[in-house]
Amino acid sequence: MTAKTLAIFGTSSSVGKSLLTTALCRSFARRGVRVVPFKAQNMSNNAAVCPDGAEIGRAQALQAHAAGVAPSADMNPILIKPEADARSQVILMGRPFTRLAAAEYYTYKQTLWEYVVAALDRLRTEYDLVLIEGAGSPVELNLKAGDIVNMSIAKHAQSPVLLVGDIDRGGIFAQLLGTLWLLEPSERALVRGLIVNKFRGDPALFVDGIRLLEEKSGVPVLGVVPYLHDLGLPEEDAVALDSAKHIANTQAEVDIAVIRLPLIANFDDFDPFRADAGVRVRYVTSVEEIGQPDAICLPGTKSTIADLNWLRQRSLDQAIISHARHGGAVVGICGGYQMLGQTIHDPQGIESNPGRYAGLGLLPVDTTFAGEKATYLAQAVVLGGAGWLDRIAGVRVHGYEIHMGRTSSRQPWLEILRVAQGNTNSKDERVLDGASSQDGHIWGCYLHGIFAETRLRRAWLQSLGWRGGDMETTGDLENLRFEQALTRLTDAVEASLDMKRLEAILWPTTTAHRN
C-alpha cells in the first residue's frame, strides 16, 4: 500500500511549518494513523542522531517523536550544515557527503533528487501517512529550477498542499495570495487549504479576513492558529535566537549567559533550564551583554576554530577568562568544550588551514581534528570529580555525540557508553570524556543533552547558589515538561483547524481514518 501524503509549505521561512507539522504528527498518531514526517532538504546546524548514528535535522527528530516512531535518515535525506567561509557540509542519508560552496550545490541536483524521492517512496511503503514539510517559500523564482524540497516533491507525490502564512509578521494577504498567484497552474491545483498561523488575540476578529482570503484564492481557510508563547520545544535552527535574547525567567536567582556563536549548533542543550524556577538563560554576542552572570556557557558549534577566532575578534575570550579567574563558572559543550582546552590541532585542514591553534587554556585538554565524524546515541555515568561533581558520582545520563575532534583529557569525569549502531560489525564502546578544573567551577564534555538529567542539572545549579528545587526529586522533569509542551501544541492546533475537513482531503471516501 502507498501511503497518503500531506505537504505543509510556508509563504517564507519561520512561519511555523515545523511546529505545525509536529502537531499534526502527534494529532494523527493519537487518531491511530501510522504517520511519519519527511523533509527532503534542511539547512541547520541543529542536528539529531538516529539510532544507527545517522544525522538528521532536529525538527524532524522532534516530529518523529511526536509521531511515536524512531527517527531515520529517510525522514531528512539531505541536511546542509553551514560552515565558515560561505561553505556548507552536506549530510546525505545521515552521513557526511561533501563540502560545497552555495553555487556548487545545484550541480548535484540530479544525484540528490534521486536520493530524496527514494527516501520518500520508502516511507510511503511503511506508513499510512507521510507529512511533507517544505523549506522557505515554494515561489523563490530565482531558485525554483533547482528546487528539490517544495513543489517538485508535491508534484512527484501528487500530494495535497497546505499553505501556511504568519500573520504576526504582517501582510498575511500578500503572503498567501501572492504565493498562490506565483505558483504554476498545475502547482496551484495541489493547494487544498490555507492556514493563518501565529494569531494574537480573538480569532473572531479575523472572520472578514477568512472570507476575503477564500473569495480571492478559491481555497478554503482550514483554521487560524494562535500564537503559542513559551512552548520550549527544540527550535529548527538558530534563526529563533535572533528574536529572543533569553529563554527563561526574568526574576532570576541564577543567571546563565550562553555565547551566541555565529555557527552555534544544538543550542537546545539549554532548554531543560525552563523546568527550573528562577533560572534565566540569555544568549549574548558581546562583552557588554555578558554583564555579571553566575555562569558562562560555550555551546556546540559547526566550526570550533572559526568561532574561536570570532570570540577573540570581539574580546569575548578575555571576558570569559576573566570571569573564570574571578571564580565564575564556565561550561563548554562539544565545540565549546574544545575551545576551553589548551590547544586544537588541525593537521589535515578539516576546519581551517592546517595548523595548531591555541584554546582558551581553561581546561587541561587538547583536541585533534582527524578521522571520521563521531555520531552516537550515548549513555553515560558520572565518575565524580571536584566540587559539585563529587555529589553526583554514579548518576546516569543519556544524550548523543556529534563531533569531528578527538579530545585527550587528563581529568575525565564521564564514562560514555556509545550504543551500537544496529549492524553486525558494530559493538558498544566505552570511552572516557570530559574535564574539570580543580574546584569544579570550569568543566566541559562532548555529551549533548546532558542537562536533561534533573539530578545533574540541579546539582550544578545549586553550586551556583540556586535554591529553587530538590536535586533528588523523583521523575524525569525535562521529559514531563517536553511532553506537556507537545500536548499543549497539539491541542491548540486541533482546536484551531477543521480536522474533519482535513481528513476529508486526505481520505475523500470517509470523514475519518482509523486503524
XYZ file of C-alpha atoms in Angstrom:
515
model
C 0.000 0.000 0.000
C 1.267 3.506 -0.850
C 0.766 5.992 1.966
C -1.195 9.183 1.627
C 0.832 12.380 1.752
C 0.140 15.872 3.010
C 2.536 18.750 2.316
C 2.865 21.683 4.726
C 4.503 24.586 2.884
C 5.068 28.148 4.046
C 4.998 31.570 2.468
C 8.539 32.069 3.804
C 10.951 30.718 6.378
C 9.955 30.829 10.057
C 6.192 30.919 9.525
C 5.763 27.906 11.817
C 5.779 24.969 9.377
C 7.899 22.775 11.616
C 5.739 23.118 14.702
C 2.527 22.675 12.707
C 3.974 19.501 11.193
C 4.946 18.355 14.688
C 1.415 18.979 15.958
C -0.137 17.101 13.028
C 2.240 14.179 13.585
C 1.023 13.887 17.174
C -2.604 14.551 16.217
C -2.786 11.832 13.575
C -0.835 9.429 15.776
C -3.438 9.977 18.506
C -6.079 9.024 15.928
C -4.360 5.693 15.279
C -2.745 6.684 11.975
C 0.759 5.392 11.302
C 2.226 8.785 10.445
C 5.805 9.858 9.702
C 7.495 13.210 8.911
C 9.576 13.979 5.832
C 11.654 16.972 4.798
C 13.717 16.463 1.674
C 16.306 19.102 2.466
C 17.001 21.017 5.634
C 19.590 23.711 6.357
C 20.514 23.801 10.016
C 23.333 23.142 12.444
C 20.770 21.891 14.948
C 21.057 18.179 14.300
C 19.878 14.999 15.964
C 21.325 11.493 15.975
C 19.277 8.471 14.911
C 19.670 5.015 16.496
C 22.008 3.964 13.650
C 24.200 7.051 14.067
C 22.715 8.964 11.126
C 22.332 12.761 11.416
C 19.053 14.469 10.602
C 17.535 17.864 11.360
C 16.430 18.453 14.936
C 12.930 19.358 13.740
C 12.449 16.004 12.014
C 13.621 14.155 15.125
C 11.052 16.115 17.159
C 8.357 15.281 14.614
C 9.292 11.603 14.707
C 8.982 11.660 18.492
C 5.582 13.297 18.172
C 4.541 10.568 15.728
C 5.787 7.835 18.058
C 8.364 6.442 15.622
C 12.150 6.138 15.698
C 13.941 8.822 13.653
C 15.764 7.760 10.494
C 17.699 9.344 7.643
C 14.764 8.714 5.287
C 12.890 11.459 7.140
C 15.519 14.075 6.193
C 17.727 12.692 3.423
C 19.666 15.950 2.927
C 20.918 18.091 5.812
C 23.009 21.138 4.914
C 25.179 22.379 7.796
C 26.627 25.871 7.184
C 30.321 26.312 7.934
C 32.720 29.212 7.794
C 33.729 30.880 4.510
C 30.294 30.521 2.847
C 30.612 26.770 2.538
C 28.439 24.001 3.910
C 28.809 20.375 4.827
C 26.239 18.245 3.026
C 24.921 15.315 5.048
C 23.369 12.757 2.685
C 21.275 9.957 4.133
C 22.684 10.768 7.552
C 26.382 10.681 6.661
C 28.893 13.339 5.533
C 28.812 13.528 1.733
C 30.850 16.565 0.703
C 31.601 20.221 1.403
C 30.314 22.703 -1.128
C 30.005 26.404 -1.796
C 26.416 27.542 -2.434
C 26.968 27.856 -6.195
C 28.306 24.297 -6.398
C 25.344 22.707 -4.650
C 22.993 22.809 -7.618
C 25.416 20.833 -9.805
C 24.466 17.837 -7.654
C 20.722 18.313 -8.097
C 20.008 15.134 -10.070
C 22.031 12.915 -7.744
C 20.419 14.403 -4.657
C 16.932 14.250 -6.189
C 17.270 10.504 -6.706
C 18.082 10.010 -3.017
C 15.207 12.263 -1.975
C 12.476 10.513 -3.945
C 13.833 7.093 -2.989
C 13.608 8.027 0.701
C 10.066 9.354 0.322
C 8.963 6.304 -1.638
C 10.366 4.006 1.067
C 8.434 5.822 3.772
C 5.252 5.538 1.722
C 5.545 1.762 1.694
C 5.913 1.603 5.507
C 3.336 4.083 6.834
C -0.250 5.268 6.325
C 0.543 8.976 6.046
C 3.673 10.999 5.265
C 3.653 14.662 6.330
C 5.956 16.558 3.956
C 7.423 19.762 5.338
C 8.641 22.344 2.843
C 11.556 24.755 3.170
C 11.445 28.525 2.847
C 8.973 29.534 0.126
C 7.810 27.423 -2.835
C 7.982 30.504 -5.106
C 11.569 31.681 -4.811
C 11.604 32.158 -8.558
C 15.370 32.507 -8.948
C 15.913 29.228 -7.090
C 12.937 27.247 -8.327
C 14.764 25.447 -11.124
C 16.935 23.745 -8.516
C 14.143 23.062 -6.021
C 14.060 19.546 -4.626
C 12.102 20.228 -1.444
C 8.864 22.100 -2.225
C 6.558 21.837 -5.253
C 8.799 19.366 -7.052
C 8.219 16.907 -4.200
C 4.495 17.691 -4.016
C 4.157 17.046 -7.749
C 6.162 13.816 -7.514
C 3.794 12.540 -4.817
C 0.734 14.344 -6.225
C 0.262 15.491 -2.661
C -2.375 17.898 -1.391
C -0.684 21.024 -0.037
C -1.499 23.230 2.931
C -0.066 26.744 2.622
C 0.865 28.457 5.893
C 1.209 32.203 6.451
C 2.470 34.082 9.514
C 0.032 36.836 10.436
C 2.260 38.058 13.269
C 4.798 39.473 10.831
C 2.071 41.324 8.896
C 0.970 41.199 5.275
C -0.942 37.928 5.557
C -2.970 38.593 2.383
C 0.146 39.356 0.344
C 1.857 36.295 1.819
C -0.850 33.768 0.993
C -2.406 35.269 -2.139
C 0.944 36.322 -3.580
C 2.351 32.827 -3.138
C -0.694 31.265 -4.779
C -0.569 33.627 -7.737
C 3.127 32.908 -8.353
C 2.563 29.151 -8.496
C 2.127 27.449 -11.842
C -1.462 26.298 -12.528
C -0.547 22.627 -12.007
C 1.047 23.528 -8.680
C -1.784 25.774 -7.557
C -4.236 22.941 -8.153
C -2.490 20.947 -5.408
C -3.098 23.620 -2.750
C -6.145 22.397 -0.824
C -6.118 24.624 2.233
C -4.715 27.779 3.806
C -3.617 28.185 7.427
C -3.223 31.523 9.188
C -0.602 30.999 11.879
C 0.591 32.932 14.963
C -2.595 34.945 15.510
C -2.631 37.136 18.634
C -5.967 37.987 20.212
C -9.513 36.895 19.426
C -9.737 34.934 16.137
C -13.358 36.112 15.799
C -11.861 39.443 14.759
C -10.453 37.786 11.633
C -13.743 36.447 10.254
C -13.720 39.023 7.451
C -10.100 38.141 6.747
C -11.028 34.498 6.247
C -13.836 35.475 3.896
C -11.548 37.695 1.820
C -8.845 35.041 1.590
C -11.322 32.415 0.434
C -13.018 34.738 -2.068
C -9.783 35.867 -3.669
C -7.996 32.499 -3.621
C -10.788 29.983 -4.160
C -9.072 27.894 -1.463
C -10.621 27.197 1.965
C -9.019 28.531 5.123
C -8.708 25.484 7.376
C -8.014 27.449 10.508
C -6.454 30.335 12.410
C -3.812 29.044 14.830
C -2.979 31.186 17.884
C 0.457 32.479 18.769
C 1.727 29.979 21.338
C 4.108 31.566 23.818
C 6.965 29.770 25.559
C 6.406 26.277 24.239
C 10.018 25.368 24.917
C 10.278 22.767 22.163
C 13.561 22.434 20.234
C 13.990 25.048 17.516
C 14.714 24.024 13.936
C 17.672 26.399 13.596
C 19.413 29.389 15.155
C 17.124 31.912 13.426
C 14.919 31.655 16.526
C 17.690 33.228 18.594
C 17.548 36.412 16.532
C 14.185 37.344 18.011
C 14.724 36.262 21.620
C 17.601 37.030 23.953
C 16.584 34.643 26.720
C 14.533 31.503 27.158
C 13.641 31.556 30.823
C 12.625 33.534 33.853
C 13.109 37.266 34.207
C 13.073 37.023 38.024
C 16.399 35.221 38.078
C 18.034 33.623 41.070
C 20.670 32.196 38.716
C 21.735 33.981 35.536
C 23.357 31.943 32.739
C 24.897 33.630 29.692
C 25.243 31.408 26.624
C 27.608 32.735 23.954
C 25.596 33.013 20.734
C 28.325 31.816 18.362
C 27.888 32.580 14.633
C 27.864 28.840 13.853
C 26.066 27.763 17.027
C 24.772 24.193 16.989
C 22.424 22.164 19.164
C 21.615 25.042 21.498
C 18.540 23.165 22.707
C 21.026 21.676 25.189
C 19.945 24.589 27.402
C 16.177 24.131 27.052
C 15.893 21.948 30.202
C 16.526 25.009 32.388
C 12.942 26.001 31.559
C 11.887 23.413 34.142
C 13.719 25.226 36.952
C 12.077 28.251 38.567
C 14.361 31.232 38.994
C 16.850 30.309 36.264
C 17.418 32.676 33.360
C 19.279 31.723 30.188
C 20.452 34.582 27.953
C 22.109 34.375 24.526
C 24.791 37.034 24.190
C 27.124 38.251 21.439
C 29.184 40.994 23.112
C 31.176 41.728 26.255
C 28.576 44.317 27.244
C 25.749 41.804 27.012
C 27.546 39.280 29.219
C 27.263 41.505 32.284
C 27.780 39.684 35.593
C 26.265 36.206 35.153
C 26.617 33.298 37.514
C 27.838 31.103 34.645
C 29.005 31.451 31.050
C 28.321 28.578 28.659
C 30.050 27.878 25.364
C 27.669 25.759 23.255
C 28.270 23.456 20.322
C 29.430 24.877 17.007
C 29.811 23.675 13.429
C 33.315 25.183 13.275
C 35.275 25.416 16.507
C 38.253 27.288 15.055
C 36.175 29.854 13.157
C 34.016 30.598 16.196
C 37.075 30.714 18.477
C 38.555 33.360 16.181
C 35.237 35.241 16.379
C 35.439 35.197 20.188
C 38.877 36.760 20.022
C 37.850 39.398 17.496
C 35.126 40.583 19.882
C 37.295 40.264 23.047
C 34.829 37.701 24.375
C 37.731 35.341 25.052
C 39.175 37.768 27.605
C 35.772 38.283 29.213
C 35.372 34.506 29.639
C 38.898 34.069 31.016
C 38.423 36.981 33.427
C 35.105 35.542 34.612
C 36.819 32.208 35.302
C 39.791 33.798 37.100
C 37.409 35.597 39.442
C 35.775 32.303 40.425
C 32.900 32.321 37.951
C 31.543 29.129 36.439
C 32.345 28.339 32.796
C 30.913 25.371 30.869
C 31.692 24.056 27.385
C 29.624 21.500 25.478
C 31.107 19.785 22.398
C 32.771 22.565 20.340
C 32.629 24.819 23.393
C 34.483 22.098 25.336
C 37.179 22.054 22.656
C 37.550 25.850 22.931
C 38.157 25.667 26.694
C 41.199 23.446 26.190
C 44.887 24.212 25.716
C 45.311 23.526 22.014
C 43.393 22.480 18.904
C 45.333 20.636 16.193
C 44.009 20.516 12.636
C 46.796 18.784 10.680
C 44.541 17.848 7.735
C 42.814 21.222 7.419
C 39.417 19.747 8.280
C 38.106 23.000 9.761
C 40.660 25.595 8.763
C 44.173 25.969 7.397
C 46.341 23.086 8.635
C 47.993 24.042 11.893
C 47.841 24.300 15.640
C 45.561 26.794 17.398
C 45.563 27.996 20.981
C 42.420 27.389 23.023
C 41.272 29.466 25.981
C 43.506 27.455 28.293
C 40.889 26.900 30.985
C 40.830 23.081 30.917
C 43.688 20.531 30.739
C 42.664 19.043 27.383
C 43.972 19.007 23.804
C 41.906 18.346 20.686
C 42.922 16.926 17.306
C 40.722 17.002 14.215
C 41.133 13.760 12.308
C 39.304 10.619 11.292
C 35.600 10.033 10.879
C 32.848 12.087 12.411
C 31.583 10.748 15.750
C 27.790 10.440 15.739
C 26.391 8.270 18.513
C 23.442 7.909 20.799
C 25.066 7.539 24.181
C 24.537 6.666 27.798
C 26.976 7.823 30.440
C 27.752 7.573 34.115
C 29.295 10.372 36.177
C 32.596 9.214 37.651
C 32.740 12.082 40.122
C 35.310 14.808 40.439
C 35.964 18.155 42.011
C 33.330 20.269 43.714
C 29.718 19.635 42.697
C 30.685 16.653 40.515
C 31.536 14.615 43.603
C 27.919 14.901 44.783
C 26.563 13.167 41.688
C 29.056 10.330 41.249
C 27.184 7.345 39.846
C 24.370 9.376 38.250
C 23.445 8.048 34.817
C 22.641 10.356 31.917
C 21.561 9.955 28.296
C 22.463 12.047 25.285
C 24.257 11.997 21.973
C 27.555 12.934 20.353
C 28.147 14.836 17.091
C 31.745 15.987 16.622
C 34.847 15.663 14.462
C 37.567 16.213 17.051
C 39.100 13.732 19.462
C 39.992 15.260 22.826
C 42.525 13.885 25.301
C 41.712 14.708 28.910
C 43.842 14.240 31.987
C 40.833 14.622 34.284
C 37.805 12.838 32.747
C 34.617 12.822 34.804
C 32.275 10.894 32.484
C 32.313 7.343 31.189
C 30.298 7.215 27.976
C 28.771 4.073 26.534
C 28.348 4.575 22.801
C 25.398 2.454 21.769
C 25.995 0.014 18.906
C 24.578 1.331 15.651
C 22.488 -1.588 14.532
C 24.777 -3.550 12.206
C 26.554 -6.825 12.793
C 30.023 -5.261 12.878
C 29.083 -2.622 15.447
C 29.686 -3.048 19.165
C 29.018 -0.921 22.208
C 32.080 1.180 23.034
C 33.118 2.746 26.334
C 35.115 5.979 26.307
C 36.181 8.476 28.958
C 35.083 12.054 28.402
C 35.079 15.474 29.956
C 37.372 17.560 32.104
C 37.032 19.964 35.005
C 39.086 22.481 36.921
C 40.381 21.617 40.386
C 37.470 23.387 42.063
C 34.805 22.157 39.586
C 33.828 25.683 38.518
C 35.050 25.093 34.963
C 34.013 21.942 33.154
C 33.071 20.528 29.785
C 32.266 17.388 27.841
C 31.132 16.134 24.430
C 27.742 14.815 25.535
C 24.817 16.805 24.143
C 21.609 16.614 26.164
C 23.399 16.306 29.486
C 21.305 18.996 31.205
C 18.158 16.949 30.625
C 19.197 14.819 33.609
C 17.467 16.536 36.539
C 19.896 15.495 39.274
C 22.952 16.622 37.314
C 21.377 19.902 36.221
C 20.133 20.801 39.688
C 23.381 19.819 41.410
C 25.221 22.241 39.127
C 22.616 24.964 39.681
C 22.924 24.526 43.444
C 26.681 25.011 43.119
C 25.814 28.413 41.606
C 23.622 29.328 44.580
C 20.252 28.137 43.301
C 17.710 27.178 45.958
C 14.673 26.616 43.772
C 14.201 22.869 43.940
C 15.260 19.447 45.128
C 18.205 17.747 43.434
C 16.835 14.367 44.485
C 13.385 14.965 43.038
C 11.770 11.885 41.587
C 10.655 11.675 37.988
C 12.058 12.994 34.743
C 11.143 16.678 34.911
C 12.518 17.511 31.471
C 10.613 14.699 29.768
C 7.443 15.736 31.622
C 7.906 19.380 30.543
C 8.616 18.242 26.983
C 5.507 16.059 26.757
C 3.317 18.759 28.281
C 4.577 21.200 25.638
C 3.789 18.716 22.853
C 0.302 18.171 24.240
C -0.309 21.903 24.550
C 0.821 22.458 20.942
C -1.250 19.607 19.547
C -4.395 20.511 21.483
C -4.156 24.117 20.287
C -3.705 23.133 16.647
C -6.524 20.580 16.749
C -8.837 23.169 18.297
C -7.924 25.710 15.620
C -8.051 23.606 12.453
C -11.031 21.981 10.791
C -9.706 18.468 11.311
C -12.731 16.785 9.710
C -12.223 18.806 6.557
C -8.522 17.975 6.621
C -9.236 14.263 6.968
C -11.671 14.519 4.063
C -8.885 15.990 1.934
C -6.691 13.009 2.764
C -9.320 10.278 2.698
C -12.137 11.573 0.450
C -14.319 8.488 0.842
C -14.597 8.795 4.625
C -14.747 11.566 7.197
C -12.216 9.895 9.468
C -9.394 7.396 9.386
C -8.852 4.703 11.962
C -6.781 1.544 12.051
